Amino acid sequence: MKKIIIDADPGIDDSIAIMLASMAKEYKILGISLVSGNVDVNKGYINVCRLSKFLGRGFDIHLGKINPLKKELINAEDTHGTDGLGETFLDYEKKNYAEDAEDFLIREAKKGGLTIFALGPLTNIARALEKDKEAFKDTRIIVMGGNYKSYGNMSPVSEFNFYVDPDAADYVIKNANIEIIPLDVTRKFVLTPNILSYIKRLNKNRGDFLEKITNFYMDFHWEYEKIIGSVINDPLVVLAELREDLFTKNSYHASVITDGDARGMLMVDGMDFLKQDKNIILYEDLKILEVWTEFIEIFTGEKVDKEILEILI
Ligand code: RIB
Ligand code: CA
């Protein structure tokens, strides 16, 4: 089993990623560290409790500090709902938690062999690196964030996770070897009504839950991006780790703009103008049929009929 920590701001697509990682047999989830982003860490904690109830399993929960390194706290409740789970306000039982995300990350990284799925702003990871950079020397960090040639979703040039805490994103990129899955790739992974319908046919209980928490998200995508469906960014981090053969990635030098009009922009030196070290691995494409096949088979526990799926995507 691969040891993973999920650092997240659940959030609808974070929640789907947490469910997917829980259903995949390859992972030992050491814990979930919560970061403020879509919703603050306190609402994120409640959503992990809600996922525990649906999944019938517990998680070791660690809250990070509520605010970004330097910037004012903002949220994406317009996209994810005021509860962070699509205005569903699902029942839950309160679970134990600790308020030590950065120390938890350090503690587990020191043991070696850790992979971190970073699904929200990089605040916790930056604080952990500031405290003990050496601890993460052999930790794999796969980040959903940023955008390269695709437009931003928080400003013309920046993606939400990197916009919320650009100082953390820039610090992590400069102090750890990370892999980034940007909007360029995640915008290709759209949960459409047809795919959702197929998931419900294969596993009604899980499909109904997925539909319940994505209805609000679907409305947002139609209103703001005229998409019939919803871009589910974060599960691609799990799928990229499980099946990196289905993804194309390249190394580049990059940094994050921390202030001004371009706040949060991932500046990728695609033409190597700066002649600097290549400090990120950037995912640039994916084999969409195979990736959806992997997602649906893990999420439903059923085999996918490729001929049916080909018609749906
Ligand atoms: O920009 C998309 C990212 O920001 C996703 O991780 C979403 O959950 C939000 O955190
Ligand atoms: Ca997220």
Short mmCIF file of C-alpha atoms and ligand atoms in Angstrom, two decimals:
data_model
loop_
_atom_site.label_atom_id
_atom_site.label_comp_id
_atom_site.label_asym_id
_atom_site.label_seq_id
_atom_site.Cartn_x
_atom_site.Cartn_y
_atom_site.Cartn_z
CA MET A 1 0.00 0.00 0.00
CA LYS A 2 1.23 3.50 -0.84
CA LYS A 3 1.19 5.90 2.12
CA ILE A 4 -0.65 9.12 1.23
CA ILE A 5 -1.81 12.30 2.93
CA ILE A 6 -4.56 14.32 1.27
CA ASP A 7 -4.17 18.07 1.89
CA ALA A 8 -7.48 19.56 0.81
CA ASP A 9 -10.10 22.30 0.99
CA PRO A 10 -13.28 20.16 0.64
CA GLY A 11 -14.99 21.48 -1.55
CA ILE A 12 -16.91 19.34 -3.99
CA ASP A 13 -14.10 18.12 -6.22
CA ASP A 14 -11.82 17.62 -3.21
CA SER A 15 -14.56 15.45 -1.72
CA ILE A 16 -14.78 13.36 -4.89
CA ALA A 17 -10.98 12.95 -4.80
CA ILE A 18 -11.11 11.86 -1.13
CA MET A 19 -13.86 9.34 -2.00
CA LEU A 20 -11.85 8.03 -4.98
CA ALA A 21 -8.67 7.61 -2.93
CA SER A 22 -10.69 5.82 -0.23
CA MET A 23 -12.11 3.41 -2.81
CA ALA A 24 -8.76 2.69 -4.50
CA LYS A 25 -7.12 -0.42 -3.01
CA GLU A 26 -3.60 0.94 -3.52
CA TYR A 27 -3.66 3.55 -0.75
CA LYS A 28 -3.15 3.75 2.98
CA ILE A 29 -4.57 7.18 3.78
CA LEU A 30 -2.49 8.35 6.75
CA GLY A 31 -4.72 11.37 7.18
CA ILE A 32 -6.41 14.39 5.74
CA SER A 33 -4.90 17.80 6.41
CA LEU A 34 -7.30 20.68 5.93
CA VAL A 35 -6.45 24.01 4.34
CA SER A 36 -8.67 27.05 3.80
CA GLY A 37 -9.71 27.53 0.19
CA ASN A 38 -13.11 26.64 -1.22
CA VAL A 39 -14.27 26.89 2.38
CA ASP A 40 -12.30 27.53 5.58
CA VAL A 41 -10.70 24.70 7.56
CA ASN A 42 -13.62 24.49 9.99
CA LYS A 43 -16.18 23.90 7.23
CA GLY A 44 -13.73 21.58 5.50
CA TYR A 45 -13.52 19.53 8.71
CA ILE A 46 -17.32 19.14 8.79
CA ASN A 47 -17.30 17.93 5.18
CA VAL A 48 -14.71 15.27 6.01
CA CYS A 49 -17.07 14.16 8.77
CA ARG A 50 -19.87 14.02 6.17
CA LEU A 51 -17.69 11.91 3.85
CA SER A 52 -16.84 9.60 6.77
CA LYS A 53 -20.57 9.01 7.32
CA PHE A 54 -21.23 8.22 3.66
CA LEU A 55 -18.11 6.07 3.20
CA GLY A 56 -18.48 4.30 6.55
CA ARG A 57 -14.86 4.92 7.52
CA GLY A 58 -12.90 7.33 9.64
CA PHE A 59 -9.99 9.59 8.78
CA ASP A 60 -7.17 11.02 10.86
CA ILE A 61 -8.06 14.71 10.56
CA HIS A 62 -5.58 17.57 10.99
CA LEU A 63 -6.60 21.22 10.62
CA GLY A 64 -4.15 23.82 9.34
CA LYS A 65 -4.09 27.45 10.39
CA ILE A 66 -7.13 29.21 8.97
CA ASN A 67 -5.36 32.03 7.08
CA PRO A 68 -2.99 32.11 4.09
CA LEU A 69 0.67 33.04 4.73
CA LYS A 70 0.15 36.73 3.97
CA LYS A 71 -3.04 37.35 2.01
CA GLU A 72 -6.57 37.93 3.33
CA LEU A 73 -8.67 34.75 3.50
CA ILE A 74 -11.15 34.35 0.64
CA ASN A 75 -13.39 31.43 -0.32
CA ALA A 76 -15.25 29.87 -3.28
CA GLU A 77 -18.62 29.36 -1.62
CA ASP A 78 -20.23 30.76 -4.75
CA THR A 79 -18.97 27.67 -6.55
CA HIS A 80 -19.07 25.00 -3.84
CA GLY A 81 -21.96 26.27 -1.72
CA THR A 82 -21.91 27.86 1.74
CA ASP A 83 -21.45 24.37 3.22
CA GLY A 84 -18.73 23.53 0.70
CA LEU A 85 -20.69 20.51 -0.53
CA GLY A 86 -23.19 22.00 -2.95
CA GLU A 87 -25.69 23.43 -0.41
CA THR A 88 -26.62 19.85 0.62
CA PHE A 89 -25.97 20.33 4.37
CA LEU A 90 -25.71 16.56 4.85
CA ASP A 91 -25.90 15.03 8.33
CA TYR A 92 -22.69 14.07 10.11
CA GLU A 93 -21.23 12.97 13.40
CA LYS A 94 -18.35 15.04 14.77
CA LYS A 95 -15.03 13.18 14.58
CA ASN A 96 -11.86 13.76 16.57
CA TYR A 97 -9.34 16.11 15.03
CA ALA A 98 -6.04 17.84 15.76
CA GLU A 99 -5.04 21.39 14.87
CA ASP A 100 -1.52 20.55 13.73
CA ALA A 101 -1.55 20.04 9.96
CA GLU A 102 2.00 21.27 9.31
CA ASP A 103 3.49 19.18 12.13
CA PHE A 104 1.50 16.14 10.98
CA LEU A 105 2.90 16.56 7.46
CA ILE A 106 6.46 16.87 8.84
CA ARG A 107 6.05 13.88 11.17
CA GLU A 108 4.84 11.59 8.41
CA ALA A 109 7.28 12.91 5.77
CA LYS A 110 10.21 12.11 8.06
CA LYS A 111 9.24 8.43 8.05
CA GLY A 112 9.89 8.32 4.27
CA GLY A 113 7.88 6.96 1.36
CA LEU A 114 5.11 9.58 1.61
CA THR A 115 3.02 10.96 -1.24
CA ILE A 116 1.00 14.13 -0.66
CA PHE A 117 -2.07 14.89 -2.79
CA ALA A 118 -2.27 18.70 -2.54
CA LEU A 119 -5.76 19.68 -3.64
CA GLY A 120 -6.07 23.18 -2.21
CA PRO A 121 -3.97 26.28 -1.60
CA LEU A 122 -0.44 25.28 -0.54
CA THR A 123 -0.52 27.06 2.83
CA ASN A 124 0.01 23.97 5.03
CA ILE A 125 2.75 22.56 2.83
CA ALA A 126 4.58 25.89 2.72
CA ARG A 127 4.44 26.18 6.52
CA ALA A 128 5.70 22.59 6.89
CA LEU A 129 8.59 23.24 4.47
CA GLU A 130 9.48 26.47 6.32
CA LYS A 131 9.73 24.45 9.54
CA ASP A 132 11.63 21.43 8.21
CA LYS A 133 12.47 21.38 4.49
CA GLU A 134 14.79 18.39 4.92
CA ALA A 135 11.89 16.21 6.11
CA PHE A 136 10.37 16.33 2.61
CA LYS A 137 13.50 15.41 0.65
CA ASP A 138 11.96 12.14 -0.60
CA THR A 139 8.27 13.10 -0.42
CA ARG A 140 6.29 13.06 -3.65
CA ILE A 141 4.00 16.11 -3.84
CA ILE A 142 1.35 16.15 -6.58
CA VAL A 143 -0.52 19.45 -6.75
CA MET A 144 -3.76 20.45 -8.45
CA GLY A 145 -3.19 24.11 -9.22
CA GLY A 146 -2.10 26.76 -11.63
CA ASN A 147 -2.63 27.09 -15.36
CA TYR A 148 -0.17 27.20 -18.25
CA LYS A 149 -1.65 28.00 -21.67
CA SER A 150 -5.26 27.88 -20.48
CA TYR A 151 -7.03 30.93 -19.03
CA GLY A 152 -7.41 31.35 -15.27
CA ASN A 153 -10.53 30.68 -13.19
CA MET A 154 -9.84 33.36 -10.57
CA SER A 155 -8.38 36.09 -12.80
CA PRO A 156 -7.43 36.20 -16.49
CA VAL A 157 -4.10 34.61 -15.60
CA SER A 158 -4.47 32.75 -12.30
CA GLU A 159 -6.06 29.63 -10.89
CA PHE A 160 -7.93 29.59 -7.55
CA ASN A 161 -5.53 27.54 -5.36
CA PHE A 162 -2.52 29.62 -6.42
CA TYR A 163 -4.50 32.89 -6.21
CA VAL A 164 -5.68 32.27 -2.63
CA ASP A 165 -2.14 31.83 -1.31
CA PRO A 166 0.38 32.83 -4.01
CA ASP A 167 3.17 33.26 -1.43
CA ALA A 168 2.73 29.64 -0.35
CA ALA A 169 2.59 28.39 -3.95
CA ASP A 170 5.78 30.29 -4.88
CA TYR A 171 7.55 29.10 -1.72
CA VAL A 172 6.62 25.44 -2.28
CA ILE A 173 7.71 25.55 -5.94
CA LYS A 174 11.07 27.02 -4.88
CA ASN A 175 11.65 24.63 -1.96
CA ALA A 176 10.35 21.24 -3.04
CA ASN A 177 10.21 19.12 -6.17
CA ILE A 178 6.54 19.13 -7.08
CA GLU A 179 4.31 17.84 -9.86
CA ILE A 180 1.53 20.17 -10.99
CA ILE A 181 -1.76 19.28 -12.67
CA PRO A 182 -3.04 22.62 -14.04
CA LEU A 183 -6.38 23.78 -15.37
CA ASP A 184 -5.08 23.03 -18.89
CA VAL A 185 -5.50 19.34 -18.06
CA THR A 186 -8.39 19.40 -15.57
CA ARG A 187 -10.68 21.32 -17.92
CA LYS A 188 -10.67 18.20 -20.10
CA PHE A 189 -12.14 16.11 -17.24
CA VAL A 190 -15.82 17.16 -17.24
CA LEU A 191 -18.45 15.17 -15.35
CA THR A 192 -21.33 15.46 -17.83
CA PRO A 193 -24.95 14.40 -17.20
CA ASN A 194 -24.35 11.41 -19.50
CA ILE A 195 -21.31 10.19 -17.59
CA LEU A 196 -23.12 10.78 -14.29
CA SER A 197 -26.07 8.76 -15.58
CA TYR A 198 -23.76 5.87 -16.49
CA ILE A 199 -22.15 6.00 -13.01
CA LYS A 200 -25.62 5.86 -11.43
CA ARG A 201 -26.50 2.80 -13.57
CA LEU A 202 -23.35 1.03 -12.41
CA ASN A 203 -23.62 1.98 -8.73
CA LYS A 204 -26.84 3.71 -7.67
CA ASN A 205 -25.83 4.55 -4.10
CA ARG A 206 -22.54 6.18 -5.03
CA GLY A 207 -23.93 7.71 -8.22
CA ASP A 208 -26.83 9.29 -6.34
CA PHE A 209 -24.42 10.78 -3.78
CA LEU A 210 -22.21 12.12 -6.57
CA GLU A 211 -25.24 13.68 -8.24
CA LYS A 212 -26.42 15.21 -4.94
CA ILE A 213 -23.13 16.99 -4.27
CA THR A 214 -22.55 18.13 -7.87
CA ASN A 215 -25.95 19.59 -8.79
CA PHE A 216 -25.04 23.05 -7.43
CA TYR A 217 -21.62 22.78 -9.11
CA MET A 218 -23.27 21.94 -12.47
CA ASP A 219 -25.42 25.09 -12.23
CA PHE A 220 -22.32 27.19 -11.51
CA HIS A 221 -20.51 25.77 -14.55
CA TRP A 222 -23.41 26.55 -16.85
CA GLU A 223 -23.82 30.07 -15.50
CA TYR A 224 -20.14 31.07 -15.60
CA GLU A 225 -18.49 28.85 -18.20
CA LYS A 226 -21.46 27.69 -20.33
CA ILE A 227 -20.39 24.07 -19.72
CA ILE A 228 -23.00 21.28 -19.52
CA GLY A 229 -21.34 19.38 -16.68
CA SER A 230 -18.73 20.18 -14.06
CA VAL A 231 -14.94 20.22 -14.18
CA ILE A 232 -13.83 17.87 -11.39
CA ASN A 233 -10.22 18.96 -11.01
CA ASP A 234 -8.96 17.24 -7.86
CA PRO A 235 -9.66 13.55 -8.63
CA LEU A 236 -7.10 13.84 -11.46
CA VAL A 237 -4.36 14.06 -8.82
CA VAL A 238 -5.35 10.58 -7.61
CA LEU A 239 -5.68 9.24 -11.16
CA ALA A 240 -2.30 10.71 -12.20
CA GLU A 241 -0.64 8.85 -9.32
CA LEU A 242 -2.48 5.62 -10.06
CA ARG A 243 -1.98 5.67 -13.83
CA GLU A 244 0.80 8.06 -14.79
CA ASP A 245 1.01 6.15 -18.10
CA LEU A 246 -2.23 7.90 -19.08
CA PHE A 247 -0.75 11.38 -18.72
CA THR A 248 1.80 13.51 -20.60
CA LYS A 249 4.13 15.65 -18.47
CA ASN A 250 7.23 17.79 -18.97
CA SER A 251 9.76 19.59 -16.75
CA TYR A 252 10.00 23.37 -16.71
CA HIS A 253 11.28 26.23 -14.62
CA ALA A 254 8.39 28.05 -12.98
CA SER A 255 7.52 30.53 -10.28
CA VAL A 256 4.33 32.13 -8.98
CA ILE A 257 3.59 35.84 -9.11
CA THR A 258 2.63 36.89 -5.59
CA ASP A 259 1.29 40.41 -6.04
CA GLY A 260 -0.32 42.86 -8.46
CA ASP A 261 -2.60 42.18 -11.43
CA ALA A 262 -0.98 38.82 -12.11
CA ARG A 263 -1.31 37.60 -8.47
CA GLY A 264 -1.36 33.80 -8.43
CA MET A 265 -0.09 33.36 -11.99
CA LEU A 266 2.04 30.27 -12.53
CA MET A 267 4.77 31.66 -14.74
CA VAL A 268 6.05 28.66 -16.73
CA ASP A 269 9.28 29.27 -18.67
CA GLY A 270 8.22 27.09 -21.59
CA MET A 271 10.96 28.42 -23.91
CA ASP A 272 13.72 28.34 -21.24
CA PHE A 273 14.37 32.08 -21.57
CA LEU A 274 15.70 32.30 -18.01
CA LYS A 275 18.06 29.27 -18.24
CA GLN A 276 17.06 28.31 -14.68
CA ASP A 277 16.74 24.83 -13.13
CA LYS A 278 13.62 22.95 -14.11
CA ASN A 279 11.87 22.91 -10.71
CA ILE A 280 8.43 21.57 -11.63
CA ILE A 281 6.98 18.62 -13.51
CA LEU A 282 3.90 19.96 -15.33
CA TYR A 283 1.16 17.64 -16.57
CA GLU A 284 -0.01 18.73 -20.03
CA ASP A 285 -2.39 16.12 -21.40
CA LEU A 286 -4.25 12.89 -20.65
CA LYS A 287 -5.88 9.95 -22.40
CA ILE A 288 -9.43 10.92 -21.55
CA LEU A 289 -11.24 7.64 -22.35
CA GLU A 290 -8.84 5.58 -20.27
CA VAL A 291 -8.83 8.11 -17.43
CA TRP A 292 -12.64 8.11 -17.26
CA THR A 293 -12.57 4.30 -17.39
CA GLU A 294 -10.21 4.23 -14.41
CA PHE A 295 -12.32 6.77 -12.47
CA ILE A 296 -15.63 5.02 -13.11
CA GLU A 297 -14.33 1.51 -12.36
CA ILE A 298 -12.83 2.60 -9.02
CA PHE A 299 -15.79 4.81 -8.07
CA THR A 300 -18.48 2.25 -8.93
CA GLY A 301 -16.59 -1.00 -8.34
CA GLU A 302 -17.92 -2.20 -11.71
CA LYS A 303 -16.25 -2.88 -15.08
CA VAL A 304 -16.78 -0.23 -17.76
CA ASP A 305 -18.04 -1.17 -21.23
CA LYS A 306 -15.65 0.90 -23.39
CA GLU A 307 -18.17 0.93 -26.28
CA ILE A 308 -20.79 2.58 -24.05
CA LEU A 309 -18.30 5.03 -22.58
CA GLU A 310 -16.92 6.06 -25.97
CA ILE A 311 -20.37 7.29 -26.95
CA LEU A 312 -20.73 9.25 -23.70
CA ILE A 313 -17.51 11.28 -23.82
O1 RIB B 1 -9.06 25.86 -9.33
C1 RIB B 1 -9.58 24.62 -8.96
C2 RIB B 1 -9.05 24.21 -7.62
O2 RIB B 1 -9.43 25.18 -6.63
C3 RIB B 1 -9.66 22.88 -7.12
O3 RIB B 1 -8.76 22.25 -6.27
C4 RIB B 1 -10.86 23.35 -6.35
O4 RIB B 1 -11.27 22.41 -5.37
C5 RIB B 1 -10.32 24.59 -5.68
O5 RIB B 1 -9.59 24.20 -4.52
CA CA B 2 -9.48 21.77 -4.00
#
